[in-house]
Amino acid sequence: MVKRIFASAVIFFTCAGWFLIGCNGINGPDSTTNDESTTFAETFDVTTLASQTSLLKSTGVNTDSANAFFVLRWSYRLNHVSGGDTVTGHASAVAYNQPSTLRDRNALGLDMGTVSVITGLDTIDLSKFAGILSGVRYGMFGGFGGNRPPNGGCDGPRGGRGGHHGHGGGPRGNGVTHDSLTIVNIPFIGGGAYQFDVTGSESIPAMTLDIQAPAQLVQITGLADRDSIDATQDLTVTWDGDAAANNTVLVLAPAFGRGHGRSAGQSVEPVFIQVDAAAGSFAISAQALQDLLSAADAEAFSLHLSQSIVNEITDARVGKILVSAGSDDQVILTVK
């Protein structure tokens, strides 16, 4: 068996809610393009478990009664430099001693021992992070200190706490100073069997949680990144994916040119639209587009498509556990 240990030490940090809650996502690719004229910052980041909770809620899943969340995601992104396709796989896990929303900053994650993802003969240990204000979280991260996590994060060079240009992430600060962590990519196997293996602790029993990956990665078709659309007309979105996925959602969120003020857009919640996975298309009304853009004072938005398979498991000691595996695709659309 090939065993890749992503991080063996428990890392302590002081950024409240950094993982899974309030900061920029840190598990997926950077939300930028390589167009030199304008790059966009998006206001919806699917790589946080808080966003995953919102996706589940939008399809009727009762996340508020869950005690634990285990998530596998594969993000399909167009590589604008090489022209090829890239797929990044990541995982996250957290458990509480009572049902708690992932946005509740007072909820402390519980120590679950070691949490691993198993696929075939490959075992990937997730990083274990602990903080006074957040408890224990498990995930997959980029480097800290001088190596910025892919979407920022509180301890990357642009995150405000760590890195060579941060405030307190160096040897004398309170931020994370580890530079050796690198991203581990979980391979995607269409329809493949995956397991979360939990060794357990005094708070959480040892357990194995099974989940099946979607048959194929979801991909938006008919629209390309940076396409310009007429917001006075309905927008028809088409896609290829797993017609049997039980959790398929379109997300609309304002996007802003980097370096521009975003105070208005930051208060605008993304629009979640549950769609039929088997339909392969959905028409977004012009009014919905105009309402979003007007409220955010934006001239561009991200169109995100999320598709996943969700299992609900009940354990006598842990309670309700939500396990999901899915994929995402996203494009930035500008308005004429």
Coordinates of C-alpha atoms in Angstrom, one line a residue:
M1 CA 0.0 0.0 0.0
V2 CA 1.3 3.4 -0.9
K3 CA 0.9 5.8 2.0
R4 CA 1.4 9.5 1.6
I5 CA 1.5 11.4 4.9
F6 CA 0.6 15.0 4.2
A7 CA 1.4 16.4 7.6
S8 CA 2.1 14.4 10.8
A9 CA 2.2 17.2 13.3
V10 CA -0.7 19.0 14.8
I11 CA -0.3 22.7 13.8
F12 CA -1.6 25.4 16.1
F13 CA -2.8 28.7 14.8
T14 CA -4.7 31.7 16.0
C15 CA -6.7 32.8 12.9
A16 CA -10.3 32.3 14.2
G17 CA -12.3 30.2 11.8
W18 CA -9.5 30.2 9.2
F19 CA -10.3 26.7 8.1
L20 CA -13.8 25.9 7.0
I21 CA -15.4 29.2 8.0
G22 CA -14.5 32.8 7.4
C23 CA -11.4 33.3 5.3
N24 CA -10.8 32.7 1.7
G25 CA -10.8 29.1 0.5
I26 CA -7.5 27.3 0.7
N27 CA -8.2 23.9 -0.7
G28 CA -8.6 24.7 -4.4
P29 CA -7.1 26.6 -7.3
D30 CA -6.7 30.3 -7.3
S31 CA -9.7 32.1 -8.6
T32 CA -8.0 34.1 -11.3
T33 CA -7.4 34.1 -15.0
N34 CA -4.2 35.0 -16.8
D35 CA -5.7 37.8 -18.9
E36 CA -3.3 40.7 -18.4
S37 CA -6.0 43.3 -18.8
T38 CA -8.4 42.2 -16.0
T39 CA -8.3 39.5 -13.4
F40 CA -11.3 38.8 -11.2
A41 CA -11.8 38.0 -7.6
E42 CA -14.8 35.9 -6.9
T43 CA -17.1 36.1 -3.8
F44 CA -18.0 32.4 -3.7
D45 CA -15.4 29.8 -2.8
V46 CA -16.6 26.2 -3.1
T47 CA -13.5 24.9 -1.3
T48 CA -14.6 25.8 2.2
L49 CA -16.9 23.5 4.1
A50 CA -19.1 26.5 4.9
S51 CA -19.8 26.8 1.2
Q52 CA -20.4 23.1 1.0
T53 CA -23.0 23.5 3.8
S54 CA -24.8 26.1 1.7
L55 CA -24.8 23.9 -1.3
L56 CA -26.3 21.0 0.7
K57 CA -28.9 23.3 2.3
S58 CA -30.0 24.6 -1.1
T59 CA -31.1 21.1 -2.1
G60 CA -33.0 20.4 1.1
V61 CA -30.4 18.6 3.2
N62 CA -30.7 19.4 6.9
T63 CA -27.2 20.3 7.7
D64 CA -28.1 22.0 11.0
S65 CA -28.8 18.6 12.6
A66 CA -25.4 17.1 11.5
N67 CA -22.6 16.4 13.9
A68 CA -19.9 15.7 11.4
F69 CA -19.0 16.6 7.8
F70 CA -16.7 14.7 5.4
V71 CA -16.2 16.2 2.0
L72 CA -14.4 15.1 -1.2
R73 CA -14.2 17.6 -4.1
W74 CA -12.7 17.6 -7.5
S75 CA -12.5 21.0 -9.2
Y76 CA -12.3 21.1 -13.0
R77 CA -10.5 24.2 -14.2
L78 CA -9.3 25.3 -17.6
N79 CA -5.5 25.8 -17.6
H80 CA -5.3 29.2 -19.5
V81 CA -1.5 28.9 -19.7
S82 CA -1.0 25.6 -21.4
G83 CA -4.5 25.2 -22.8
G84 CA -4.9 21.8 -21.1
D85 CA -7.4 20.7 -18.5
T86 CA -6.5 20.4 -14.8
V87 CA -8.4 18.6 -12.1
T88 CA -7.6 19.2 -8.4
G89 CA -8.9 16.8 -5.7
H90 CA -9.1 17.8 -2.1
A91 CA -10.8 16.7 1.1
S92 CA -12.0 18.2 4.4
A93 CA -13.4 16.9 7.7
V94 CA -14.8 18.2 11.0
A95 CA -16.8 16.7 13.8
Y96 CA -18.7 18.4 16.7
N97 CA -20.0 17.1 20.0
Q98 CA -23.4 18.4 19.1
P99 CA -25.2 19.6 15.9
S100 CA -23.6 22.8 14.8
T101 CA -23.5 24.9 11.7
L102 CA -20.1 25.3 10.1
R103 CA -20.4 29.1 10.4
D104 CA -20.8 28.9 14.2
R105 CA -17.4 30.3 15.4
N106 CA -18.1 29.0 18.9
A107 CA -18.2 25.4 17.8
L108 CA -15.1 23.5 18.5
G109 CA -14.0 20.7 16.2
L110 CA -13.2 17.4 17.9
D111 CA -10.0 15.4 17.7
M112 CA -10.7 12.4 15.6
G113 CA -7.2 10.9 15.6
T114 CA -6.0 10.5 12.1
V115 CA -8.3 11.0 9.2
S116 CA -7.4 9.5 5.8
V117 CA -8.9 9.1 2.4
I118 CA -8.5 5.7 0.9
T119 CA -8.9 4.9 -2.8
G120 CA -7.7 1.5 -4.1
L121 CA -4.3 0.8 -2.6
D122 CA -3.6 4.5 -2.0
T123 CA -4.1 6.1 1.5
I124 CA -3.8 9.9 1.9
D125 CA -3.6 11.3 5.4
L126 CA -5.3 14.6 5.9
S127 CA -3.5 17.4 7.7
K128 CA -4.6 18.0 11.3
F129 CA -5.0 21.6 12.5
A130 CA -5.9 22.7 15.9
G131 CA -6.7 26.2 17.3
I132 CA -7.9 27.5 20.6
L133 CA -10.9 29.2 19.0
S134 CA -11.8 26.6 16.4
G135 CA -10.8 23.2 17.8
V136 CA -9.5 20.5 15.5
R137 CA -10.1 20.5 11.7
Y138 CA -8.8 18.2 9.0
G139 CA -7.9 19.2 5.4
M140 CA -5.4 19.6 2.6
F141 CA -3.5 22.8 2.4
G142 CA -0.8 24.6 0.5
G143 CA 2.4 25.8 2.1
F144 CA 2.4 28.5 4.8
G145 CA 4.8 31.3 5.5
G146 CA 6.5 32.1 2.2
N147 CA 4.3 29.7 0.3
R148 CA 0.8 31.1 -0.2
P149 CA -2.2 28.7 0.1
P150 CA -3.8 28.7 -3.4
N151 CA -6.7 31.0 -2.6
G152 CA -5.1 33.1 0.1
G153 CA -5.9 32.1 3.6
C154 CA -5.0 33.9 6.8
D155 CA -1.4 32.6 6.7
G156 CA -0.4 33.2 3.1
P157 CA 1.6 36.2 1.9
R158 CA -1.6 38.0 1.0
G159 CA -3.6 36.7 4.0
G160 CA -2.5 39.3 6.4
R161 CA -0.9 37.1 9.1
G162 CA 1.9 35.0 7.6
G163 CA 4.4 35.0 4.9
H164 CA 7.2 37.4 4.1
H165 CA 4.8 40.3 3.6
G166 CA 2.3 39.4 6.4
H167 CA 1.8 40.6 9.9
G168 CA 3.0 38.1 12.4
G169 CA 3.6 35.0 10.4
G170 CA 7.4 35.1 10.8
P171 CA 9.5 33.6 13.5
R172 CA 8.3 36.2 16.1
G173 CA 4.6 36.1 15.1
N174 CA 1.6 34.0 16.0
G175 CA 0.9 32.8 12.5
V176 CA 1.9 29.4 11.0
T177 CA 5.5 29.4 10.0
H178 CA 5.7 25.9 8.4
D179 CA 7.0 26.0 4.8
S180 CA 7.2 22.3 4.0
L181 CA 3.5 21.6 3.4
T182 CA 2.5 21.0 -0.2
I183 CA -0.8 20.2 -1.9
V184 CA -1.7 16.5 -2.3
N185 CA -4.0 15.9 -5.2
I186 CA -6.6 13.1 -4.6
P187 CA -7.0 11.3 -8.0
F188 CA -10.5 11.2 -9.5
I189 CA -11.9 7.8 -10.5
G190 CA -15.3 8.0 -12.2
G191 CA -17.8 6.0 -10.1
G192 CA -14.9 4.9 -7.9
A193 CA -15.2 3.8 -4.3
Y194 CA -13.6 6.1 -1.7
Q195 CA -13.4 5.8 2.1
F196 CA -12.8 8.2 4.9
D197 CA -10.8 6.2 7.5
V198 CA -11.0 7.6 11.1
T199 CA -8.6 6.1 13.7
G200 CA -10.7 7.7 16.5
S201 CA -10.0 9.3 19.9
E202 CA -11.6 9.6 23.3
S203 CA -14.3 11.8 21.7
I204 CA -14.9 10.0 18.4
P205 CA -14.9 6.2 17.7
A206 CA -12.9 4.6 15.0
M207 CA -15.0 4.4 11.8
T208 CA -14.9 4.0 8.1
L209 CA -17.2 6.0 5.9
D210 CA -17.9 5.0 2.3
I211 CA -18.7 7.3 -0.5
Q212 CA -18.9 6.8 -4.3
A213 CA -17.5 9.4 -6.7
P214 CA -19.7 10.7 -9.5
A215 CA -19.5 8.8 -12.7
Q216 CA -17.8 11.8 -14.4
L217 CA -16.7 15.3 -13.6
V218 CA -19.3 18.0 -14.2
Q219 CA -18.4 20.5 -16.9
I220 CA -20.2 23.6 -18.1
T221 CA -20.6 23.6 -21.9
G222 CA -21.5 26.3 -24.3
L223 CA -20.0 29.0 -22.2
A224 CA -16.3 29.8 -22.0
D225 CA -14.5 31.7 -19.3
R226 CA -14.6 35.4 -19.8
D227 CA -17.5 35.3 -22.3
S228 CA -19.5 38.4 -22.5
I229 CA -23.3 38.0 -22.1
D230 CA -26.3 40.2 -22.4
A231 CA -27.9 40.4 -19.0
T232 CA -31.2 41.7 -20.4
Q233 CA -31.7 38.2 -21.9
D234 CA -32.2 34.9 -20.1
L235 CA -29.0 32.9 -19.8
T236 CA -29.2 29.2 -20.7
V237 CA -26.6 27.1 -19.0
T238 CA -25.8 23.6 -20.3
W239 CA -23.5 20.9 -18.8
D240 CA -22.2 17.4 -19.0
G241 CA -22.0 15.4 -15.8
D242 CA -23.4 12.5 -13.7
A243 CA -27.2 12.4 -14.4
A244 CA -27.6 10.4 -11.2
A245 CA -26.0 12.9 -8.8
N246 CA -28.4 13.8 -6.0
N247 CA -27.1 17.2 -5.3
T248 CA -26.7 19.6 -8.3
V249 CA -26.6 23.3 -7.8
L250 CA -25.9 26.4 -9.9
V251 CA -24.4 29.3 -8.0
L252 CA -24.3 32.9 -9.1
A253 CA -22.0 35.3 -7.3
P254 CA -20.6 38.8 -8.2
A255 CA -17.0 39.0 -9.3
F256 CA -14.8 42.1 -9.2
G257 CA -11.7 43.2 -11.0
R258 CA -8.7 42.9 -8.7
G259 CA -7.7 46.1 -7.1
H260 CA -11.2 47.6 -7.3
G261 CA -13.4 48.2 -4.2
R262 CA -15.8 45.4 -3.3
S263 CA -17.5 46.8 -0.2
A264 CA -21.0 46.5 -1.9
G265 CA -20.5 43.1 -3.3
Q266 CA -19.1 41.6 -0.1
S267 CA -22.6 41.9 1.5
V268 CA -24.4 40.3 -1.5
E269 CA -25.1 36.6 -0.9
P270 CA -24.6 34.2 -3.7
V271 CA -27.8 32.9 -5.5
F272 CA -28.2 29.1 -5.2
I273 CA -30.4 27.4 -7.8
Q274 CA -31.1 23.7 -7.4
V275 CA -31.3 22.0 -10.9
D276 CA -32.0 18.6 -12.2
A277 CA -28.8 16.7 -12.9
A278 CA -30.3 14.7 -15.7
A279 CA -31.8 17.8 -17.5
G280 CA -28.4 19.0 -18.7
S281 CA -29.6 22.6 -19.0
F282 CA -31.2 25.4 -17.1
A283 CA -32.3 28.9 -18.1
I284 CA -31.4 31.7 -15.6
S285 CA -33.8 34.6 -15.9
A286 CA -32.6 38.0 -17.0
Q287 CA -34.2 39.4 -13.8
A288 CA -32.1 37.2 -11.6
L289 CA -28.9 38.3 -13.3
Q290 CA -29.8 42.0 -13.2
D291 CA -30.8 41.7 -9.5
L292 CA -27.5 40.2 -8.6
L293 CA -25.4 42.6 -10.6
S294 CA -27.3 45.6 -9.4
A295 CA -27.1 44.7 -5.7
A296 CA -23.4 44.1 -6.0
D297 CA -22.7 47.0 -8.3
A298 CA -20.7 44.5 -10.4
E299 CA -20.1 44.1 -14.1
A300 CA -19.1 40.5 -14.0
F301 CA -20.2 37.3 -12.1
S302 CA -19.0 33.8 -11.5
L303 CA -21.2 31.0 -12.7
H304 CA -20.5 27.9 -10.6
L305 CA -21.9 24.4 -11.1
S306 CA -21.6 21.9 -8.3
Q307 CA -22.6 18.3 -8.5
S308 CA -22.2 15.7 -5.8
I309 CA -23.4 12.4 -4.3
V310 CA -24.4 12.8 -0.6
N311 CA -24.8 10.1 2.0
E312 CA -26.3 10.5 5.4
I313 CA -25.0 8.1 8.1
T314 CA -26.1 7.8 11.7
D315 CA -23.6 6.6 14.3
A316 CA -24.6 5.8 17.9
R317 CA -21.9 7.9 19.4
V318 CA -21.3 10.6 16.8
G319 CA -24.9 11.2 15.6
K320 CA -25.7 12.4 12.1
I321 CA -22.8 12.3 9.6
L322 CA -22.9 13.9 6.1
V323 CA -20.5 12.4 3.6
S324 CA -20.3 13.9 0.1
A325 CA -18.2 13.5 -3.0
G326 CA -18.5 15.7 -6.0
S327 CA -17.0 18.0 -8.6
D328 CA -17.2 21.6 -9.7
D329 CA -16.8 23.8 -12.7
Q330 CA -16.8 27.5 -12.9
V331 CA -16.6 30.4 -15.4
I332 CA -16.4 34.1 -15.1
L333 CA -18.9 36.0 -17.3
T334 CA -18.7 39.7 -18.0
V335 CA -21.7 41.8 -19.0
K336 CA -22.0 43.7 -22.2

